PDB file of C-alpha atoms in Angstrom:
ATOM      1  CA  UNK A   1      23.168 -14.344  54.414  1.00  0.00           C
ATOM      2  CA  UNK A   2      22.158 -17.642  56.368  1.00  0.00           C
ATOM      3  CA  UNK A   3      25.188 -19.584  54.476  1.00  0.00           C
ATOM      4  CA  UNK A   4      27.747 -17.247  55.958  1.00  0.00           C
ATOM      5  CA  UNK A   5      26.311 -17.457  59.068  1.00  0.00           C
ATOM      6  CA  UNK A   6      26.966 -21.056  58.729  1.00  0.00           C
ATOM      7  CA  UNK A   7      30.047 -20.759  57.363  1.00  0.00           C
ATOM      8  CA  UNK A   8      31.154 -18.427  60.477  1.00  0.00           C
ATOM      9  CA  UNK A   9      30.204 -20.754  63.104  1.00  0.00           C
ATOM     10  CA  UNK A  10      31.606 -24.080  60.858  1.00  0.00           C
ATOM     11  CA  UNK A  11      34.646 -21.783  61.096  1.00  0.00           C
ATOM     12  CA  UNK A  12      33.942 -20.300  65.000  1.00  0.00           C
ATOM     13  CA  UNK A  13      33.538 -24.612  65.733  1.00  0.00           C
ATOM     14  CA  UNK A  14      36.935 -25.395  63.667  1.00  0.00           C
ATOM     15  CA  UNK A  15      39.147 -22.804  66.097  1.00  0.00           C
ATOM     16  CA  UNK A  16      37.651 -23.953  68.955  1.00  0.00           C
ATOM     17  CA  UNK A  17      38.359 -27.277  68.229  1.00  0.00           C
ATOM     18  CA  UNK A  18      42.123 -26.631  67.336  1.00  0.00           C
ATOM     19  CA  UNK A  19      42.135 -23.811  70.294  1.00  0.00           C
ATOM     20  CA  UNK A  20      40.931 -26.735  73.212  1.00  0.00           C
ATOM     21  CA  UNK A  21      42.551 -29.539  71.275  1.00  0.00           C
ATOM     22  CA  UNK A  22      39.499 -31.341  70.430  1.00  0.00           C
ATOM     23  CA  UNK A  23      40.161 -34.396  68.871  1.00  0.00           C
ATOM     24  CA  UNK A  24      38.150 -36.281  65.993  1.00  0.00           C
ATOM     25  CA  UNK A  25      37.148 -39.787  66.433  1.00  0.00           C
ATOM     26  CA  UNK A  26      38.792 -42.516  63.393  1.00  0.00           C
ATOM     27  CA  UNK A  27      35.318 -42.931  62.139  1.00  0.00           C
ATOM     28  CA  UNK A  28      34.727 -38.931  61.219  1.00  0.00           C
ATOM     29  CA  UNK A  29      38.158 -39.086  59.715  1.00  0.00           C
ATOM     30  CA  UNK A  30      38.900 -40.702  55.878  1.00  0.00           C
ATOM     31  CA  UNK A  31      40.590 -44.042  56.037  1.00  0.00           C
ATOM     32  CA  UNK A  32      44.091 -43.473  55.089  1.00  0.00           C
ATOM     33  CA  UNK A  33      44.095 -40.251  57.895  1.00  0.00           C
ATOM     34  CA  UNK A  34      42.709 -42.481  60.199  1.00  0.00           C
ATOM     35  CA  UNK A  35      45.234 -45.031  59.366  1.00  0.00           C
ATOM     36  CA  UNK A  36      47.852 -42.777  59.892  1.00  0.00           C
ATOM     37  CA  UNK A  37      46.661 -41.475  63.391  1.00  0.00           C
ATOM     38  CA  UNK A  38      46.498 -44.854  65.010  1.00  0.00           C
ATOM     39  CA  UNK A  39      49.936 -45.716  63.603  1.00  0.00           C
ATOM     40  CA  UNK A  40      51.162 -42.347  65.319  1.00  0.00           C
ATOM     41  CA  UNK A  41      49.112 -43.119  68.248  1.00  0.00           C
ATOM     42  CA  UNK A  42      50.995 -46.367  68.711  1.00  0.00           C
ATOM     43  CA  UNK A  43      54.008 -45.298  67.792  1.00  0.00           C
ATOM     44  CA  UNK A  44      54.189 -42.715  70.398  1.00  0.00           C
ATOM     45  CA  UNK A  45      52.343 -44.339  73.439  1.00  0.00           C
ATOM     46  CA  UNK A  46      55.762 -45.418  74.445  1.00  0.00           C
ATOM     47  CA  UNK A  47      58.164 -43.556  76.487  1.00  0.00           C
ATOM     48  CA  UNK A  48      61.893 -44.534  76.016  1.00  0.00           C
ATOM     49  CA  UNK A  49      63.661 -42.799  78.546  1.00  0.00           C
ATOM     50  CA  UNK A  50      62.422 -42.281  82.173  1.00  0.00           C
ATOM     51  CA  UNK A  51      64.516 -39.536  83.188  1.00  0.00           C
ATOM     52  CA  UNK A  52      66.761 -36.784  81.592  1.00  0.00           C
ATOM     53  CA  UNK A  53      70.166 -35.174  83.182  1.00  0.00           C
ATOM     54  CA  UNK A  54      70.449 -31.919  81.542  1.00  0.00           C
ATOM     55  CA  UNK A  55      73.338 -29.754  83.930  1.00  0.00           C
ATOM     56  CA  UNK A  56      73.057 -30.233  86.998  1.00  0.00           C
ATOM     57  CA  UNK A  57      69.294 -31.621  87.371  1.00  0.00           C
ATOM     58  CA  UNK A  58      67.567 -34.666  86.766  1.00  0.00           C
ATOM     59  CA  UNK A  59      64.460 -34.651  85.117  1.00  0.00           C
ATOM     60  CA  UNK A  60      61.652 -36.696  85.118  1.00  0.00           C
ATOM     61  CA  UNK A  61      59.819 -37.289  81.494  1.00  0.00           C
ATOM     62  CA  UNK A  62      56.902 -37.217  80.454  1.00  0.00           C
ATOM     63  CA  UNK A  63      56.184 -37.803  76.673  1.00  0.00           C
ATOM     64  CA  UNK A  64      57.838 -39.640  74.233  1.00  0.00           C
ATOM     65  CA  UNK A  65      60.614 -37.977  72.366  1.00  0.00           C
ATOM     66  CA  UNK A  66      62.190 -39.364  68.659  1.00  0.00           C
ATOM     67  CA  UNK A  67      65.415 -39.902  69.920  1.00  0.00           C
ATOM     68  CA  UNK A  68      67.559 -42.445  67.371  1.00  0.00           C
ATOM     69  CA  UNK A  69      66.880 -46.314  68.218  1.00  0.00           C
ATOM     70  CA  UNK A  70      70.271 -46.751  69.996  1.00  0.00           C
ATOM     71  CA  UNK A  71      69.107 -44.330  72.531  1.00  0.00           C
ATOM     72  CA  UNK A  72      65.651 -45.870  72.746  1.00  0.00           C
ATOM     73  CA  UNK A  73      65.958 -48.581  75.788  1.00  0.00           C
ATOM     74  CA  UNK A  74      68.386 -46.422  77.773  1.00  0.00           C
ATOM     75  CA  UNK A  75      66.769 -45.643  81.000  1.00  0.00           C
ATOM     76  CA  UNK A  76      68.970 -42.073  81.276  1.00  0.00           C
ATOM     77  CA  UNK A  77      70.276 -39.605  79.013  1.00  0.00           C
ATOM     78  CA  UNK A  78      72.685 -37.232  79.420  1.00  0.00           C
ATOM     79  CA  UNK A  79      72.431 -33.831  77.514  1.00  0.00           C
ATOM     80  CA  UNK A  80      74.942 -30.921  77.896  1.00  0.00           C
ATOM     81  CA  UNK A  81      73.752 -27.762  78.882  1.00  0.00           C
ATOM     82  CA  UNK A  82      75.759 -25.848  76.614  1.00  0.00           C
ATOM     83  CA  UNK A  83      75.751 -27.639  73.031  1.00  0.00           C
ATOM     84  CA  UNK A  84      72.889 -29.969  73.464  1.00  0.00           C
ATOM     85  CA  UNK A  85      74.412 -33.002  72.549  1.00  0.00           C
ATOM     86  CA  UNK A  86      73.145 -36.092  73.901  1.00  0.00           C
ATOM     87  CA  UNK A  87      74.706 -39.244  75.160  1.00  0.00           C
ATOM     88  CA  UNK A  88      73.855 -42.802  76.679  1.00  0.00           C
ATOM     89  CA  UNK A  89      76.327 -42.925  79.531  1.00  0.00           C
ATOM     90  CA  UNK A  90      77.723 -40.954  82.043  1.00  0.00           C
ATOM     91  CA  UNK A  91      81.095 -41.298  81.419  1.00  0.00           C
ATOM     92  CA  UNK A  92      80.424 -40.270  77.916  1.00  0.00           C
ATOM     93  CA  UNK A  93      78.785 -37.451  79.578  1.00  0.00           C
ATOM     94  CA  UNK A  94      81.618 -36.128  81.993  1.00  0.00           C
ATOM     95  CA  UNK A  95      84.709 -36.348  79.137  1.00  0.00           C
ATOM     96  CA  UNK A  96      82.049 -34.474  77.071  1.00  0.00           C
ATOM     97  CA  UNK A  97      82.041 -31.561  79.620  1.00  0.00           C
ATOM     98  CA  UNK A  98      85.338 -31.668  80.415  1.00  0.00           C
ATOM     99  CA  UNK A  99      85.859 -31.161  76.534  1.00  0.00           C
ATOM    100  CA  UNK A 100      83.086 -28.873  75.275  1.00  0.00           C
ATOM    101  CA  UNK A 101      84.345 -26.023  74.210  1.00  0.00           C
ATOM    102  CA  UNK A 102      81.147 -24.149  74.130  1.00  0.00           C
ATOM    103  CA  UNK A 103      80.708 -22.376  77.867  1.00  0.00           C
ATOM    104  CA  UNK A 104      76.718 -21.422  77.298  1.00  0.00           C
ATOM    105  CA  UNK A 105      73.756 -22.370  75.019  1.00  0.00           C
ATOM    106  CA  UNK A 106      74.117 -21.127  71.413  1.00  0.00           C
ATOM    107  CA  UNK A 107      72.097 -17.724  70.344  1.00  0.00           C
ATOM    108  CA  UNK A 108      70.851 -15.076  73.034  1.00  0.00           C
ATOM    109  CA  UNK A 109      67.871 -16.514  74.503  1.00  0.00           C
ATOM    110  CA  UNK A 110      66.614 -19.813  74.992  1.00  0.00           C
TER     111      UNK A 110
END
């Protein structure tokens, strides 16, 4: 009985954790994990593009996003409202809506 009542609160601790995004230090984790994390960790420190236009509205980011490496250094991109496509400049951008066919976003409900 006192093992599952360990095992409950190992489990009770573990959804917390997840729950509250508690993160593990490197040393509690096994080497190759660990490895792994601090390649991520580097690998996604830095943000590529410092604002979005998406319609009508500029947006400010936040995170880093795996865009392709040509659109890594671009300082804007421009992504239709409609079919989601993304471009680098905004000429690209306005003979893109002038020729999307698609008049609003794909399925029923974004």
């Amino acid at each position: 009985k006192q093992w599952y009542q360990r095992r409950v609160r190992g489990n009770q601790k573990r959804k917390h954790d997840e729950i509250n995004h508690v993160q593990t230090s490197y040393a509690e984790m096994d080497p190759t994990t660990a490895a792994l994390e601090r390649e991520h960790e580097d690998f996604t420190k830095i943000k590529y593009c410092d604002s979005i236009v998406f319609g009508n509205y500029e947006i400010d980011t936040w995170y880093y996003s795996p865009y392709p490496e040509e659109y890594e250094k671009c300082k804007r991109l421009y992504i239709c409202e409609f079919c989601l496509r993304y471009m680098k400049y905004a000429r690209t951008y306005i003979n893109h809506k002038a020729k999307c066919e698609q008049k609003m976003p794909a399925g029923k409900e974004i």
